[in-house]
Amino acid sequence: MMDSLIPVINKLQDVFGTTGTEIVQLPQIVVVGSQSSGKSSVIETMIGRSILPRGTGIVTRCPLVLQLMYCPLEDENYRSSKNATLDAEEWVEFLHDPNKIYTDMDKVRDEIIRKTNLIAGENKGVSKEPISIKFFSPHLLNLTLVDLPGITKVPIGDQPEDIENQIKELIQDYISNPNSIILAISPANTDIATSESIKFAKDVDPTGARTLAVITKLDLMDAGTDAVDILCGRVIPVKLGIIGVINRSQQDIIDNKSINDAVKDEEAFLKRKYFKLASRNGSVYLGKTLNRLLMCHIKTCLPEIRARINSMTLHYDSLLKSYGDDIFDQSAILLQIITKFSNAYVSTLEGTSHNMLTSELCGGARIFYIFNETFGRTLDSIEPLDGITHMNILTAIRNATGPRSSALFVPEVSFELLVKQQIAQLSEPSLRCIDLVHEEMQRIIKHCDNELQHEMHRFARLHERIVDVVIKLLRSRISSTTSMIENVVAIELAYINTKHPDFVKEEDLIESLMVLLLPHSAENDKHSKDVREFLGFTEKKLSKLNLSMLPDNFLVSEDATEKERVCCGIIAVLIHSYFNIVRQRIKDSIPKAIMYFLVNHVKDNLQSVLVSSLYKQENLKELLIESEDIGAKRKEASEMLEVLRQASEIVGEIREMSLW
C-alpha cells in the first residue's frame, strides 16, 4: 500500500498541472545543482535511459517534472488501458500531449527541447512553467523528481543579463515548498563548503531536515584524497543523508556506454575505494533511498494535503456561488437584487441588519445620535440671552413706550421683539440637522454595497443606477423636509404664548427684581414696600421667587430710571423662560419632522421607487450586463472547483487505516 502513495501524488500533480497554479503544495523531490555538477547524469541513472538534453550553457531551462512509474510486464490490463502495446517494455508520455506514446528515447529528448523552446523561447532564457513527463518501465522505482535549471553566475552568449536572478527565483519557488525534499547535487572535486546547491538548501532548510546531499564525481578527486569525511556527514550538516555517486563521463556518453554498465563500474569503484561505505552509496542505493524518503514524506504530508484540498474546495465553492449562476430569467434576477438592496437599506435604518459595524455607529443608530447628541447639544449650547445686552433691552423698552413715560407694566411688544430674535437662532441648527441625516442616509448606500458586494460587483451598471435612484429619492425629500423645518420655527415666531403653563408670570417678578436691582436706602425700601402693597405681594410670596435665570453680570445702566431698570430685569428673565420652552419644543419637533418627511418616507417608498424606475423590460439587458471580469472569474472558479473535486477523489483512493 505504501508503494501506491507516489502514483497518487503523481495523479495530483497531473490534475493541478492543468491549472497552471500550485494551489496545493505537494510532496516532491527537487533536484538542485550547478551547471556541470553531474545533475543530469544522476537523474538519467535513476531513469535508466539517456533522455535529457545535453550541451553547453543552460540546457534545462524550465522545470522538468519527471514521474517514474513502475509498470511490470505482467500488468496487461494497465498497459492496455494506456494505449501501449503489450510488448512495449517501457514508454514515455507528456502531460501536454497525453494521447501520444513515445518509445524512442531520442524522440523524447527532441520533444523536451521543442517544448522548452516553445515555453522559454530560444534565447536561453528560463521559465517557471513546468514540463511534466511520465516514464513507465518495469525497471523503475516509483519516484517523482523535479529537475531545475543548473545554477549559473555569468550569462553566456545571448542569455539574459539577469539569468542568475531568474534561476535563483525559480529554485527558491520550488525548494521553499515545505513539503519538498531537496536533492542537493555537489561535485566531489570542488570545495564542498562553497557548494551553491548546499547554500540554496540552507536558506530554506537551515536544519537540513528535508535535504539529501548527493556527492558526484567521486572518481575525479585529486590523487591522495577521498570523500570519507563528507560521506560520513562530518562536513555537511544534513539529516536525510549524504550519498556519493559516479557519473558517466563525456567520453562514456560519446562511446554510448550504457547506464547499466556505468552502474556496474560505479559499484566496483565504490567497493574498491570506499569498501566500508559502498553499501550506503551509489546510484542504486540513491534511488531506493529517494523512493523510501518520498513515500514516508507523502505519508506525513497526506493529512495536510487532504485538509488543504477540502479547505480550497469550500473556498472556491463559495467563490463560485458569489459570482452567481448564468442568467436565465432577467426579470427575476433584477427584482431579487432590488428587493435585497431595499431590505438591506431598511434593516440598516431599523438596526436589524446582520452585518452591522462594530467599529462605529451607522444607520439608524447614527441618526439617533445626530438627533440627541449633535442636534440636542447644539441647541443647548445657545444661551437664551446670547447677543442681548441691557442696552438692547432698554432701547427696545424705550422704543415700545414711545412718548409715554410712566406706564407701570413692562411693554409686551419689546419682549416679543427680543424673544423672537433669540428664537430665530434655532433655525440654522435645525436646518443643519437635515443635512446631517441626509448625509448619513447616503452613507447607508455604501453599507448596503458591502452587504451586496457580489451582486453590485457583478452588475456594475445596475449598481450605478440603484445608487443614482436612491440619491435622487433622498434629494427629492430635502425640499419638503426643509420647508417643514422652516415652518416649525416660523410657527414659534408667529405667536408668543405668554399663557404657557411653564412660562414665568410677570407679576411674580416685579417685586423681587425691584428689591434686587434698586439701590438700597431707606427711601427706596419705603418705595419698594409701597409697590408690594400696590401689587398685593406678601412676604411669603416673595420668598418663593427664583431669580437664578438672570445672568450674574446683568447690570442696568445708571442712566436708566427706576422703572426701566425693573423692566429690563423682567424682560431678561421672561426671554430666558420663554426661550427654554421654545427650545425644548424645537428639540422635540425637528427630529419628528425629519423622521416623517425624510427617513420614514424613504424607508416606506424605497422599493417601489426602485421598481418603478428600474424594473422595465427595455432596461433589463443593459442593467444586467456583467462586469468584464466576472465571466472569466466564474469560469476560473468552476474549473478550479472541478480540479479540486478530482483531487479529492484521488486522495480518497487511499484508505486512512491502510497507511498505519
XYZ file of C-alpha atoms in Angstrom:
660
model
C 0.000 0.000 0.000
C 2.825 2.402 0.838
C 4.231 1.967 -2.663
C 0.967 3.252 -4.130
C 1.366 6.656 -2.479
C 3.736 8.023 -5.103
C 1.378 7.293 -8.048
C -1.380 9.059 -6.111
C 0.782 12.166 -5.774
C 1.628 11.882 -9.470
C -2.083 11.947 -10.284
C -2.479 15.039 -8.120
C 0.430 16.682 -9.926
C -1.237 15.969 -13.260
C -4.569 17.347 -12.095
C -3.107 20.511 -10.587
C -0.761 20.892 -13.539
C -3.737 21.680 -15.774
C -4.466 24.845 -13.751
C -1.055 26.429 -14.192
C -1.009 27.275 -10.474
C 0.166 25.400 -7.404
C -2.827 25.712 -5.108
C -1.738 22.712 -3.024
C 1.925 22.156 -2.180
C 2.608 18.513 -2.981
C 5.474 16.362 -1.708
C 8.168 16.145 -4.372
C 11.915 15.740 -4.749
C 13.539 18.888 -6.130
C 16.938 18.431 -7.773
C 19.273 21.427 -7.368
C 22.820 21.749 -8.644
C 25.251 23.933 -10.543
C 25.945 23.523 -14.213
C 28.379 20.654 -14.809
C 27.735 19.280 -11.307
C 26.565 15.975 -12.785
C 22.906 16.679 -12.055
C 21.615 15.314 -15.371
C 23.709 12.159 -15.050
C 22.279 11.464 -11.587
C 18.720 11.765 -12.895
C 19.374 9.673 -16.008
C 20.950 6.942 -13.913
C 17.763 6.665 -11.851
C 15.658 6.637 -15.030
C 17.947 4.151 -16.708
C 17.817 5.997 -20.030
C 19.583 8.981 -21.611
C 16.691 11.282 -22.382
C 17.701 14.709 -21.003
C 19.005 17.403 -23.372
C 22.741 17.970 -23.230
C 25.014 20.723 -24.429
C 26.861 23.849 -23.323
C 25.353 26.588 -21.163
C 21.879 26.190 -19.718
C 20.204 23.148 -21.217
C 17.382 22.655 -18.711
C 15.536 25.989 -18.939
C 12.243 25.145 -17.274
C 11.253 22.712 -14.520
C 11.032 19.106 -15.686
C 8.587 17.132 -13.546
C 9.755 13.550 -14.011
C 7.290 10.922 -12.811
C 8.905 7.488 -12.738
C 6.204 4.801 -12.763
C 6.839 1.136 -12.033
C 4.858 -0.899 -14.558
C 5.552 -4.665 -14.533
C 5.374 -6.589 -17.789
C 2.639 -8.864 -16.456
C 0.303 -5.936 -15.787
C -1.530 -6.349 -19.114
C -4.666 -4.511 -18.010
C -2.765 -1.349 -17.143
C -0.651 -1.452 -20.271
C -3.718 -1.890 -22.468
C -5.514 0.986 -20.740
C -2.570 3.264 -21.515
C -2.783 2.532 -25.250
C 0.656 0.973 -25.150
C 1.378 -2.246 -26.957
C 1.537 -5.236 -24.680
C 5.075 -5.984 -25.765
C 6.382 -2.433 -25.120
C 8.765 -2.753 -22.212
C 8.802 0.983 -21.414
C 7.324 4.161 -22.785
C 7.006 7.890 -22.090
C 4.057 10.274 -22.014
C 3.904 14.082 -21.820
C 1.125 15.807 -19.896
C 0.745 18.407 -22.660
C 0.100 15.605 -25.193
C -1.264 12.682 -23.124
C -2.567 10.658 -26.054
C 0.825 10.252 -27.687
C 3.114 7.379 -26.675
C 6.921 7.631 -27.004
C 9.062 4.520 -27.079
C 12.072 6.105 -28.823
C 14.090 7.968 -26.155
C 15.769 10.193 -28.748
C 12.326 11.488 -29.699
C 11.593 12.090 -26.026
C 14.689 14.297 -25.854
C 13.623 16.122 -29.021
C 10.147 16.759 -27.577
C 11.646 18.164 -24.367
C 13.791 20.544 -26.432
C 10.846 21.551 -28.639
C 8.541 22.213 -25.696
C 11.279 24.095 -23.827
C 11.840 26.432 -26.785
C 8.090 26.938 -27.045
C 7.781 27.850 -23.363
C 11.026 29.717 -22.666
C 11.971 30.904 -26.134
C 15.181 30.163 -27.970
C 17.346 32.831 -26.351
C 18.484 30.624 -23.464
C 16.104 32.303 -21.017
C 14.263 30.332 -18.344
C 10.581 29.876 -17.497
C 8.655 28.771 -14.408
C 6.155 26.789 -16.477
C 6.899 23.081 -15.966
C 7.026 20.228 -18.460
C 5.531 17.056 -16.970
C 6.903 13.745 -18.229
C 5.860 10.207 -17.235
C 8.212 7.216 -17.575
C 6.657 3.743 -17.460
C 9.023 0.819 -17.028
C 9.324 -2.489 -15.165
C 12.828 -1.410 -14.114
C 11.857 1.749 -12.204
C 11.053 2.544 -8.629
C 8.049 4.808 -8.154
C 9.591 8.241 -7.846
C 8.878 11.866 -8.722
C 11.718 14.294 -9.396
C 11.724 17.945 -10.399
C 14.806 18.813 -12.429
C 15.557 22.553 -12.258
C 17.920 24.666 -14.392
C 21.545 24.492 -13.313
C 22.825 27.327 -11.138
C 24.936 29.796 -13.102
C 26.636 33.077 -12.274
C 27.605 34.620 -15.603
C 25.360 34.918 -18.689
C 26.803 33.223 -21.753
C 26.055 34.114 -25.370
C 22.553 35.509 -25.760
C 21.438 34.635 -22.245
C 19.573 37.427 -20.402
C 21.724 39.658 -18.178
C 19.640 38.737 -15.137
C 19.822 34.995 -15.789
C 21.339 34.381 -12.339
C 18.383 36.054 -10.594
C 15.864 34.274 -12.831
C 17.278 30.875 -11.930
C 17.608 31.804 -8.260
C 13.932 32.823 -8.063
C 12.865 29.647 -9.858
C 14.833 27.419 -7.493
C 13.570 29.323 -4.439
C 9.969 28.850 -5.578
C 10.355 25.072 -5.590
C 12.587 24.415 -2.602
C 10.679 26.833 -0.326
C 7.739 24.420 -0.529
C 7.816 22.880 2.983
C 6.550 19.603 1.515
C 9.511 19.214 -0.831
C 12.657 17.127 -0.354
C 15.773 18.934 -1.588
C 18.256 16.815 -3.530
C 21.397 18.994 -3.411
C 23.949 17.921 -6.041
C 27.612 18.844 -5.405
C 30.721 17.557 -7.240
C 33.378 15.939 -5.048
C 36.231 17.575 -6.973
C 35.300 21.090 -5.758
C 35.212 22.688 -2.313
C 32.014 21.326 -0.813
C 31.895 24.202 1.689
C 31.164 26.621 -1.157
C 28.620 24.423 -2.928
C 25.837 26.556 -4.435
C 23.241 23.821 -4.046
C 24.034 23.449 -0.333
C 23.771 27.226 0.106
C 20.349 27.269 -1.547
C 19.190 24.393 0.653
C 20.403 26.084 3.850
C 18.465 29.251 3.016
C 15.112 27.447 3.167
C 16.050 24.421 5.287
C 18.614 25.649 7.829
C 18.381 22.490 9.959
C 18.793 20.176 6.960
C 15.637 18.283 7.948
C 14.492 17.829 4.350
C 17.810 17.958 2.491
C 19.602 14.964 0.974
C 23.092 15.702 -0.349
C 24.456 13.849 -3.371
C 28.208 13.959 -3.966
C 29.034 13.327 -7.619
C 32.291 12.613 -9.479
C 33.894 10.644 -6.656
C 36.279 9.164 -9.225
C 37.596 12.583 -10.257
C 39.010 13.692 -6.914
C 42.689 14.613 -6.707
C 45.093 11.747 -6.133
C 45.641 11.023 -2.470
C 42.282 12.489 -1.405
C 38.917 10.932 -0.690
C 35.409 11.904 0.360
C 35.119 9.816 3.512
C 34.613 12.807 5.833
C 31.969 14.228 3.515
C 30.129 10.924 3.082
C 30.164 10.328 6.835
C 28.447 13.661 7.467
C 31.361 15.448 9.097
C 31.324 18.355 6.644
C 27.737 18.950 5.531
C 25.016 19.047 8.255
C 22.055 17.411 6.521
C 19.648 14.990 8.206
C 18.384 12.882 5.298
C 21.827 11.610 4.464
C 24.759 12.048 2.080
C 25.191 9.658 -0.832
C 28.126 9.522 -3.214
C 27.789 8.530 -6.879
C 29.902 8.327 -10.009
C 28.729 9.938 -13.235
C 29.179 8.831 -16.782
C 31.933 10.909 -18.323
C 31.544 12.769 -21.570
C 33.674 10.100 -23.209
C 31.303 7.418 -21.854
C 28.409 9.231 -23.488
C 30.290 9.562 -26.774
C 31.101 5.855 -26.624
C 27.395 5.095 -25.924
C 28.275 3.378 -22.701
C 25.015 2.085 -21.266
C 23.737 3.251 -17.918
C 23.643 -0.349 -16.699
C 27.346 -0.726 -17.464
C 28.024 2.610 -15.763
C 26.204 1.429 -12.631
C 28.290 -1.766 -12.578
C 31.507 0.240 -12.891
C 30.291 2.558 -10.119
C 29.653 -0.402 -7.820
C 33.127 -1.799 -8.487
C 34.758 1.587 -7.810
C 32.926 2.049 -4.505
C 33.888 -1.423 -3.284
C 37.475 -0.758 -4.204
C 37.810 2.818 -2.939
C 35.152 3.046 -0.193
C 34.657 -0.552 0.865
C 33.081 0.203 4.256
C 30.731 2.799 2.765
C 29.918 1.064 -0.514
C 26.590 -0.369 0.630
C 25.289 3.099 1.552
C 26.369 4.859 -1.637
C 25.902 4.559 -5.357
C 23.075 5.276 -7.791
C 21.075 2.157 -6.914
C 21.139 2.995 -3.216
C 20.246 6.602 -4.041
C 17.154 5.511 -5.979
C 15.956 3.229 -3.173
C 16.614 5.925 -0.573
C 14.677 8.524 -2.525
C 11.794 6.100 -3.015
C 11.673 5.377 0.728
C 12.037 9.030 1.739
C 9.364 10.173 -0.668
C 6.864 7.540 0.466
C 7.419 8.400 4.136
C 7.236 12.096 3.364
C 3.986 11.657 1.446
C 2.553 9.668 4.334
C 3.415 12.523 6.699
C 2.024 15.208 4.403
C -1.141 13.387 3.341
C -3.438 14.634 6.163
C -2.369 18.208 5.456
C -2.932 17.727 1.720
C -6.396 16.308 2.333
C -7.271 19.209 4.661
C -5.923 21.731 2.164
C -7.963 20.241 -0.674
C -11.125 20.315 1.457
C -10.461 23.896 2.516
C -9.819 25.059 -1.038
C -12.934 23.218 -2.244
C -15.082 25.120 0.250
C -13.388 28.380 -0.727
C -13.913 28.001 -4.467
C -17.434 26.675 -3.982
C -18.280 29.815 -2.002
C -16.498 31.954 -4.585
C -18.420 30.373 -7.451
C -21.714 30.957 -5.668
C -20.794 34.596 -5.133
C -20.356 35.070 -8.885
C -23.877 33.768 -9.422
C -25.258 31.353 -11.949
C -25.780 32.100 -15.598
C -28.800 34.352 -16.083
C -31.898 32.640 -17.418
C -34.644 34.925 -16.043
C -33.502 38.543 -16.148
C -36.721 39.900 -14.638
C -36.457 37.643 -11.608
C -32.784 38.488 -11.067
C -33.435 42.239 -11.261
C -36.383 42.089 -8.875
C -34.398 39.904 -6.499
C -31.497 42.375 -6.336
C -33.827 45.373 -5.904
C -35.633 43.615 -3.069
C -32.389 42.554 -1.435
C -30.998 46.093 -1.595
C -34.218 47.616 -0.242
C -34.335 45.161 2.637
C -30.676 45.811 3.440
C -31.262 49.573 3.435
C -34.349 49.377 5.662
C -32.749 46.903 8.077
C -29.745 49.210 8.439
C -32.085 52.086 9.257
C -34.008 49.995 11.762
C -30.913 48.415 13.307
C -31.847 44.848 12.358
C -29.089 44.256 9.781
C -26.976 41.128 10.277
C -23.865 42.942 9.037
C -23.813 45.902 11.380
C -20.464 47.566 12.026
C -18.923 47.266 15.471
C -16.247 49.909 14.974
C -18.599 52.896 14.601
C -22.235 53.926 14.662
C -24.110 53.654 11.401
C -27.623 53.786 10.007
C -30.462 54.326 12.444
C -28.122 54.422 15.440
C -26.174 57.295 13.931
C -29.380 59.181 13.110
C -30.428 58.762 16.755
C -27.018 60.135 17.760
C -27.482 63.116 15.439
C -30.874 63.922 16.965
C -29.967 63.511 20.617
C -26.293 64.383 20.750
C -25.258 66.550 17.824
C -28.506 68.500 17.368
C -29.546 68.444 21.035
C -26.195 69.666 22.332
C -26.022 72.373 19.685
C -29.373 73.767 20.845
C -28.334 73.500 24.490
C -25.195 75.498 23.745
C -27.238 78.521 22.629
C -27.636 80.921 25.557
C -31.133 82.458 25.862
C -29.666 85.967 26.233
C -26.775 85.419 23.796
C -26.146 88.650 21.912
C -28.574 90.708 24.033
C -27.209 93.460 26.287
C -29.024 95.617 28.815
C -28.826 98.459 26.323
C -30.643 96.334 23.700
C -33.425 95.674 26.177
C -33.517 99.272 27.371
C -33.661 100.543 23.809
C -36.460 98.114 22.981
C -38.402 99.270 26.059
C -37.993 102.929 25.206
C -38.974 102.332 21.566
C -42.059 100.426 22.698
C -43.008 103.135 25.236
C -42.880 105.935 22.714
C -43.879 109.342 24.117
C -45.463 107.684 27.111
C -43.195 107.591 30.104
C -44.921 106.458 33.261
C -46.538 103.135 32.441
C -46.149 100.756 35.329
C -46.006 97.450 33.496
C -43.473 96.080 31.015
C -44.221 96.786 27.326
C -45.115 93.377 25.815
C -44.028 94.380 22.339
C -40.422 94.837 23.464
C -40.402 91.331 24.994
C -41.814 89.774 21.813
C -39.345 91.620 19.624
C -36.375 90.418 21.635
C -37.532 86.834 22.223
C -38.280 86.332 18.506
C -34.761 87.475 17.762
C -33.458 84.711 20.041
C -35.847 82.035 18.740
C -34.661 82.727 15.188
C -31.223 81.428 16.223
C -32.720 77.930 16.444
C -33.352 77.839 12.694
C -29.786 77.250 11.478
C -29.047 74.215 13.729
C -32.412 72.741 12.738
C -31.636 73.012 9.031
C -28.142 71.639 9.622
C -29.746 68.606 11.267
C -31.442 67.797 7.942
C -28.065 67.838 6.185
C -26.505 65.504 8.741
C -29.345 62.988 8.485
C -29.267 63.223 4.679
C -25.526 62.532 4.665
C -25.990 59.503 6.904
C -28.726 58.119 4.666
C -26.318 58.405 1.756
C -23.681 56.561 3.786
C -26.147 53.713 4.270
C -25.950 53.128 0.496
C -22.271 52.291 0.919
C -23.100 49.942 3.786
C -25.600 48.146 1.548
C -22.949 47.916 -1.176
C -20.809 45.936 1.256
C -23.733 43.664 2.113
C -24.486 43.051 -1.575
C -20.912 43.370 -2.806
C -21.068 40.281 -5.033
C -24.237 41.422 -6.825
C -23.038 45.020 -7.043
C -19.683 43.985 -8.466
C -21.250 41.520 -10.858
C -23.724 44.051 -12.289
C -21.809 47.325 -12.212
C -24.322 49.179 -14.377
C -27.238 48.124 -12.168
C -25.242 49.223 -9.146
C -24.758 52.673 -10.650
C -28.453 53.015 -11.413
C -29.559 51.872 -7.948
C -27.243 54.391 -6.304
C -28.465 57.103 -8.675
C -32.139 56.381 -7.932
C -31.616 56.333 -4.156
C -29.627 59.577 -4.204
C -32.330 61.251 -6.258
C -35.016 59.975 -3.883
C -33.133 61.360 -0.897
C -32.543 64.664 -2.639
C -36.213 64.947 -3.584
C -37.185 64.848 0.100
C -34.855 67.651 1.140
C -37.155 70.414 -0.101
C -40.296 69.250 1.722
C -38.336 68.431 4.876
C -36.639 71.822 4.832
C -39.970 73.540 4.288
C -41.436 71.727 7.276
C -38.479 72.634 9.498
C -38.743 76.270 8.460
C -42.455 76.149 9.247
C -41.806 74.695 12.695
C -39.552 77.633 13.539
C -41.903 80.083 11.813
C -44.812 78.786 13.897
C -42.889 79.561 17.057
C -42.156 83.038 15.751
C -45.741 83.623 14.673
C -47.268 83.604 18.133
C -45.659 84.141 21.518
C -47.837 82.312 24.006
C -47.289 84.077 27.321
C -50.023 81.959 28.851
C -47.964 78.793 28.575
C -48.183 76.982 31.928
C -44.390 76.803 32.220
C -43.859 80.466 31.421
C -42.862 82.610 34.422
C -45.514 85.213 35.395
C -44.603 88.845 35.011
C -46.238 89.986 38.233
C -44.251 87.425 40.203
C -41.034 89.045 39.052
C -41.609 92.723 39.633
C -41.190 92.865 43.399
C -38.164 90.592 43.505
C -36.431 92.435 40.708
C -37.088 95.781 42.388
C -35.570 94.510 45.619
C -32.592 93.077 43.698
C -31.974 95.885 41.286
C -32.817 99.140 43.081
C -30.200 100.826 45.285
C -30.650 100.006 48.968
C -31.716 103.031 51.019
C -34.398 103.848 53.496
C -36.284 105.803 50.864
C -36.097 103.012 48.328
C -37.076 100.435 50.922
C -40.130 102.513 51.662
C -40.867 102.795 47.922
C -40.496 99.022 47.482
C -42.916 98.457 50.307
C -45.427 100.732 48.603
C -45.043 98.773 45.356
C -45.541 95.461 47.167
C -48.692 96.752 48.756
C -49.922 98.065 45.412
C -49.323 94.690 43.705
C -50.736 92.683 46.588
C -47.424 90.946 47.382
C -46.830 89.132 50.625
C -43.522 88.176 52.175
C -44.422 84.506 51.736
C -44.982 85.003 48.010
C -41.779 86.958 47.626
C -39.675 84.252 49.242
C -40.757 81.684 46.646
C -39.357 83.585 43.630
C -36.206 82.248 41.996
C -34.150 84.770 40.048
C -31.360 82.385 39.045
C -32.347 82.822 35.408
C -30.989 86.361 35.451
C -27.302 86.472 34.449
C -24.863 87.367 37.210
C -23.327 90.150 35.122
C -26.643 91.627 34.096
C -26.268 95.269 35.134
C -28.589 98.038 34.090
C -27.220 101.413 33.112
C -27.077 104.021 35.834
C -28.848 106.386 33.405
C -31.988 104.256 33.431
C -34.953 105.200 35.538
C -36.078 103.037 38.388
C -38.949 101.661 36.333
C -36.689 100.970 33.329
C -34.233 99.078 35.454
C -37.011 96.887 36.800
C -38.420 96.342 33.303
C -35.011 95.371 31.901
C -34.642 92.684 34.542
C -38.168 91.425 33.994
C -37.743 91.162 30.208
C -34.397 89.359 30.574
C -35.949 86.710 32.795
C -39.013 86.433 30.562
C -36.812 85.893 27.486
C -34.832 83.222 29.331
C -38.002 81.450 30.439
C -39.794 81.530 27.111
C -36.695 80.654 25.054
C -36.202 77.491 27.103
C -39.807 76.490 26.431
C -39.415 77.001 22.679
C -36.015 75.299 22.582
C -37.476 72.199 24.201
C -40.322 72.142 21.682
C -37.845 72.532 18.787
C -35.681 69.687 20.155
C -38.771 67.515 20.113
C -40.397 68.675 16.859
C -37.425 68.798 14.465
C -36.458 65.088 14.769
C -40.113 64.144 14.358
C -40.415 66.256 11.220
C -37.202 64.817 9.732
C -38.295 61.279 10.529
C -41.687 61.774 8.913
C -40.740 63.759 5.821
C -37.335 62.190 5.083
C -36.412 58.973 6.901
C -39.757 57.187 7.071
C -40.801 58.331 3.618
C -37.644 56.889 2.064
C -37.951 53.709 4.122
C -41.586 53.174 3.101
C -41.170 54.040 -0.576
C -37.634 52.918 -1.466
C -38.521 49.568 -3.013
C -41.480 50.905 -5.004
C -39.375 53.793 -6.350
C -36.580 51.405 -7.372
C -39.045 49.065 -9.058
C -40.830 51.854 -10.937
C -37.513 53.377 -12.045
C -35.596 50.222 -12.985
C -37.978 47.303 -13.450
C -38.683 47.892 -17.114
C -38.377 45.391 -19.923
C -36.286 47.713 -22.063
C -33.766 48.167 -19.211
C -33.128 44.507 -18.411
C -30.397 43.818 -20.934
C -28.494 47.000 -20.128
C -28.733 46.702 -16.344
C -27.788 43.034 -16.148
C -24.626 43.214 -18.215
C -21.971 41.517 -16.093
C -18.673 43.208 -15.326
C -15.999 42.133 -17.782
C -14.041 40.060 -15.281
C -16.980 38.230 -13.688
C -17.479 35.742 -16.512
C -13.779 34.906 -16.593
C -13.651 34.559 -12.808
C -16.730 32.309 -12.789
C -15.106 30.059 -15.398
C -11.822 30.017 -13.490
C -13.559 29.181 -10.200
C -15.633 26.465 -11.867
C -12.557 24.869 -13.432
C -10.624 25.081 -10.182
C -13.516 23.517 -8.297
C -13.583 20.639 -10.769
C -9.832 20.152 -10.327
C -10.221 20.095 -6.551
C -13.057 17.589 -6.766
C -10.879 15.336 -8.908
C -8.064 15.764 -6.388
C -10.412 14.860 -3.556
C -11.401 11.670 -5.379
C -7.748 10.791 -5.965
C -6.839 11.274 -2.306
C -9.942 9.290 -1.404
C -8.413 6.274 -3.136
C -6.169 5.878 -0.116
C -7.847 4.442 2.934
C -6.611 6.105 6.088
C -6.456 2.834 8.007
C -4.211 1.209 5.414
C -1.340 3.622 5.991
C -0.658 2.874 9.628
